[in-house]
PDB file of C-alpha atoms in Angstrom:
ATOM      1  CA  GLN A   1      24.991 -44.796 -24.905  1.00  0.00           C
ATOM      2  CA  VAL A   2      21.649 -44.348 -23.136  1.00  0.00           C
ATOM      3  CA  GLN A   3      18.621 -42.786 -24.788  1.00  0.00           C
ATOM      4  CA  LEU A   4      15.778 -41.286 -22.748  1.00  0.00           C
ATOM      5  CA  VAL A   5      12.206 -40.592 -23.857  1.00  0.00           C
ATOM      6  CA  GLU A   6       9.755 -38.712 -21.628  1.00  0.00           C
ATOM      7  CA  SER A   7       5.979 -39.009 -21.882  1.00  0.00           C
ATOM      8  CA  GLY A   8       2.845 -38.137 -19.928  1.00  0.00           C
ATOM      9  CA  GLY A   9       2.869 -34.367 -20.125  1.00  0.00           C
ATOM     10  CA  GLY A  10      -0.226 -32.396 -20.972  1.00  0.00           C
ATOM     11  CA  LEU A  11      -2.765 -29.848 -19.809  1.00  0.00           C
ATOM     12  CA  VAL A  12      -4.323 -30.160 -16.363  1.00  0.00           C
ATOM     13  CA  GLN A  13      -6.289 -27.878 -14.056  1.00  0.00           C
ATOM     14  CA  ALA A  14      -4.862 -26.674 -10.771  1.00  0.00           C
ATOM     15  CA  GLY A  15      -5.232 -29.346  -8.109  1.00  0.00           C
ATOM     16  CA  GLY A  16      -5.107 -32.145 -10.644  1.00  0.00           C
ATOM     17  CA  SER A  17      -2.565 -34.893 -11.191  1.00  0.00           C
ATOM     18  CA  LEU A  18      -0.259 -36.173 -13.907  1.00  0.00           C
ATOM     19  CA  ARG A  19       2.149 -39.086 -14.099  1.00  0.00           C
ATOM     20  CA  LEU A  20       5.300 -38.667 -16.160  1.00  0.00           C
ATOM     21  CA  SER A  21       7.332 -41.576 -17.481  1.00  0.00           C
ATOM     22  CA  CYS A  22      10.885 -41.769 -18.759  1.00  0.00           C
ATOM     23  CA  ALA A  23      11.940 -44.876 -20.642  1.00  0.00           C
ATOM     24  CA  ALA A  24      15.637 -45.608 -21.028  1.00  0.00           C
ATOM     25  CA  SER A  25      17.175 -47.719 -23.758  1.00  0.00           C
ATOM     26  CA  GLY A  26      20.645 -48.679 -24.882  1.00  0.00           C
ATOM     27  CA  ARG A  27      23.359 -49.332 -22.293  1.00  0.00           C
ATOM     28  CA  THR A  28      20.947 -49.140 -19.366  1.00  0.00           C
ATOM     29  CA  PHE A  29      23.205 -51.290 -17.186  1.00  0.00           C
ATOM     30  CA  THR A  30      25.451 -48.248 -16.773  1.00  0.00           C
ATOM     31  CA  ILE A  31      22.740 -46.221 -14.974  1.00  0.00           C
ATOM     32  CA  TYR A  32      23.234 -45.658 -11.249  1.00  0.00           C
ATOM     33  CA  LYS A  33      20.809 -42.752 -10.686  1.00  0.00           C
ATOM     34  CA  MET A  34      17.955 -41.082 -12.557  1.00  0.00           C
ATOM     35  CA  GLY A  35      16.118 -37.857 -11.978  1.00  0.00           C
ATOM     36  CA  TRP A  36      13.800 -35.121 -13.146  1.00  0.00           C
ATOM     37  CA  TYR A  37      14.468 -31.448 -13.821  1.00  0.00           C
ATOM     38  CA  ARG A  38      12.162 -28.741 -15.131  1.00  0.00           C
ATOM     39  CA  GLN A  39      12.413 -25.402 -16.877  1.00  0.00           C
ATOM     40  CA  ALA A  40       9.676 -22.768 -16.845  1.00  0.00           C
ATOM     41  CA  PRO A  41       9.486 -19.969 -19.437  1.00  0.00           C
ATOM     42  CA  GLY A  42      12.083 -17.312 -18.705  1.00  0.00           C
ATOM     43  CA  LYS A  43      13.701 -19.320 -15.910  1.00  0.00           C
ATOM     44  CA  GLU A  44      16.704 -21.582 -15.556  1.00  0.00           C
ATOM     45  CA  ARG A  45      16.409 -25.338 -15.405  1.00  0.00           C
ATOM     46  CA  GLU A  46      15.897 -26.501 -11.830  1.00  0.00           C
ATOM     47  CA  PHE A  47      16.216 -29.748  -9.944  1.00  0.00           C
ATOM     48  CA  VAL A  48      13.024 -31.650  -9.085  1.00  0.00           C
ATOM     49  CA  ALA A  49      13.899 -35.129  -7.801  1.00  0.00           C
ATOM     50  CA  THR A  50      16.342 -38.038  -8.107  1.00  0.00           C
ATOM     51  CA  ILE A  51      16.287 -41.721  -7.233  1.00  0.00           C
ATOM     52  CA  ASN A  52      19.179 -44.158  -6.938  1.00  0.00           C
ATOM     53  CA  TRP A  53      19.121 -47.316  -9.030  1.00  0.00           C
ATOM     54  CA  GLY A  54      21.057 -49.581  -6.682  1.00  0.00           C
ATOM     55  CA  GLY A  55      18.831 -48.710  -3.745  1.00  0.00           C
ATOM     56  CA  SER A  56      15.784 -46.530  -3.312  1.00  0.00           C
ATOM     57  CA  SER A  57      17.204 -43.323  -1.875  1.00  0.00           C
ATOM     58  CA  THR A  58      15.337 -40.256  -3.104  1.00  0.00           C
ATOM     59  CA  VAL A  59      15.932 -36.521  -3.006  1.00  0.00           C
ATOM     60  CA  TYR A  60      13.285 -33.854  -3.648  1.00  0.00           C
ATOM     61  CA  ALA A  61      13.291 -30.137  -4.196  1.00  0.00           C
ATOM     62  CA  ASP A  62      11.540 -28.262  -1.396  1.00  0.00           C
ATOM     63  CA  SER A  63       8.993 -26.893  -3.859  1.00  0.00           C
ATOM     64  CA  VAL A  64       7.604 -30.370  -4.641  1.00  0.00           C
ATOM     65  CA  LYS A  65       7.964 -32.240  -1.343  1.00  0.00           C
ATOM     66  CA  GLY A  66       4.686 -33.820  -0.297  1.00  0.00           C
ATOM     67  CA  ARG A  67       3.188 -33.412  -3.770  1.00  0.00           C
ATOM     68  CA  PHE A  68       5.512 -35.292  -6.148  1.00  0.00           C
ATOM     69  CA  THR A  69       6.780 -38.859  -5.883  1.00  0.00           C
ATOM     70  CA  ILE A  70       9.624 -40.314  -7.918  1.00  0.00           C
ATOM     71  CA  SER A  71       9.809 -44.070  -8.442  1.00  0.00           C
ATOM     72  CA  ARG A  72      11.564 -46.538 -10.692  1.00  0.00           C
ATOM     73  CA  ASP A  73      11.215 -49.953 -12.289  1.00  0.00           C
ATOM     74  CA  ASN A  74      14.682 -51.341 -12.929  1.00  0.00           C
ATOM     75  CA  ALA A  75      13.360 -54.272 -14.967  1.00  0.00           C
ATOM     76  CA  LYS A  76      11.672 -51.840 -17.364  1.00  0.00           C
ATOM     77  CA  SER A  77      14.478 -49.256 -17.179  1.00  0.00           C
ATOM     78  CA  THR A  78      11.835 -46.646 -16.468  1.00  0.00           C
ATOM     79  CA  VAL A  79      11.520 -43.818 -13.958  1.00  0.00           C
ATOM     80  CA  TYR A  80       8.217 -42.169 -13.038  1.00  0.00           C
ATOM     81  CA  LEU A  81       7.147 -38.888 -11.521  1.00  0.00           C
ATOM     82  CA  GLN A  82       3.700 -38.853  -9.931  1.00  0.00           C
ATOM     83  CA  MET A  83       2.577 -35.237  -9.586  1.00  0.00           C
ATOM     84  CA  ASN A  84      -0.371 -34.393  -7.354  1.00  0.00           C
ATOM     85  CA  SER A  85      -1.913 -31.102  -6.239  1.00  0.00           C
ATOM     86  CA  LEU A  86      -0.475 -29.367  -9.261  1.00  0.00           C
ATOM     87  CA  LYS A  87      -0.144 -25.594  -9.227  1.00  0.00           C
ATOM     88  CA  PRO A  88       0.112 -23.100 -12.106  1.00  0.00           C
ATOM     89  CA  GLU A  89       3.723 -22.428 -11.080  1.00  0.00           C
ATOM     90  CA  ASP A  90       4.510 -26.069 -11.891  1.00  0.00           C
ATOM     91  CA  THR A  91       4.055 -25.267 -15.578  1.00  0.00           C
ATOM     92  CA  ALA A  92       7.321 -26.160 -17.283  1.00  0.00           C
ATOM     93  CA  ILE A  93       9.100 -28.508 -19.621  1.00  0.00           C
ATOM     94  CA  PHE A  94      10.114 -31.525 -17.567  1.00  0.00           C
ATOM     95  CA  TYR A  95      13.352 -33.280 -18.480  1.00  0.00           C
ATOM     96  CA  CYS A  96      14.503 -36.744 -17.520  1.00  0.00           C
ATOM     97  CA  ASN A  97      18.175 -37.425 -16.911  1.00  0.00           C
ATOM     98  CA  ALA A  98      20.337 -40.439 -16.158  1.00  0.00           C
ATOM     99  CA  TYR A  99      23.656 -40.531 -14.354  1.00  0.00           C
ATOM    100  CA  LEU A 100      25.951 -43.064 -16.006  1.00  0.00           C
ATOM    101  CA  GLY A 101      29.200 -44.773 -15.179  1.00  0.00           C
ATOM    102  CA  GLY A 102      32.377 -43.026 -16.195  1.00  0.00           C
ATOM    103  CA  GLY A 103      31.113 -39.598 -15.140  1.00  0.00           C
ATOM    104  CA  ASN A 104      28.720 -39.307 -18.075  1.00  0.00           C
ATOM    105  CA  ASP A 105      25.039 -38.422 -18.183  1.00  0.00           C
ATOM    106  CA  SER A 106      22.148 -38.450 -20.632  1.00  0.00           C
ATOM    107  CA  TRP A 107      19.110 -36.194 -21.119  1.00  0.00           C
ATOM    108  CA  GLY A 108      15.721 -36.592 -22.731  1.00  0.00           C
ATOM    109  CA  LYS A 109      14.080 -34.047 -25.013  1.00  0.00           C
ATOM    110  CA  GLY A 110      11.486 -33.036 -22.417  1.00  0.00           C
ATOM    111  CA  THR A 111       7.720 -33.160 -22.029  1.00  0.00           C
ATOM    112  CA  LEU A 112       5.519 -30.107 -21.483  1.00  0.00           C
ATOM    113  CA  VAL A 113       3.314 -29.815 -18.398  1.00  0.00           C
ATOM    114  CA  THR A 114       0.782 -26.981 -18.377  1.00  0.00           C
ATOM    115  CA  VAL A 115      -1.299 -26.278 -15.275  1.00  0.00           C
ATOM    116  CA  SER A 116      -4.222 -23.898 -15.709  1.00  0.00           C
ATOM    117  CA  SER A 117      -5.801 -21.833 -12.949  1.00  0.00           C
TER     118      SER A 117
END
């Protein structure tokens, strides 16, 4: 199995920045893609960004393009999300996920990001 632990969430003013981290442990050699999702109060969980492990292909939601950057460090089995120009509507619990071999996936417990106006 693969276990994921998110960190880096917190309170920030609008226009500020935060960097989220997601550390993977366990059978990390089975990971072929990792990503970030978020869920705001009263809303469904939505896609934010993904990055492939074998290469560096990335995909972003339109709402975060130009502001967020996803990156990875394969040696450390860690994925990052650099968030700049944060807006109050970015307030959400951010979840890390990993796509694994065999059609399986794994999810972290989430980290809360609060952006004040």
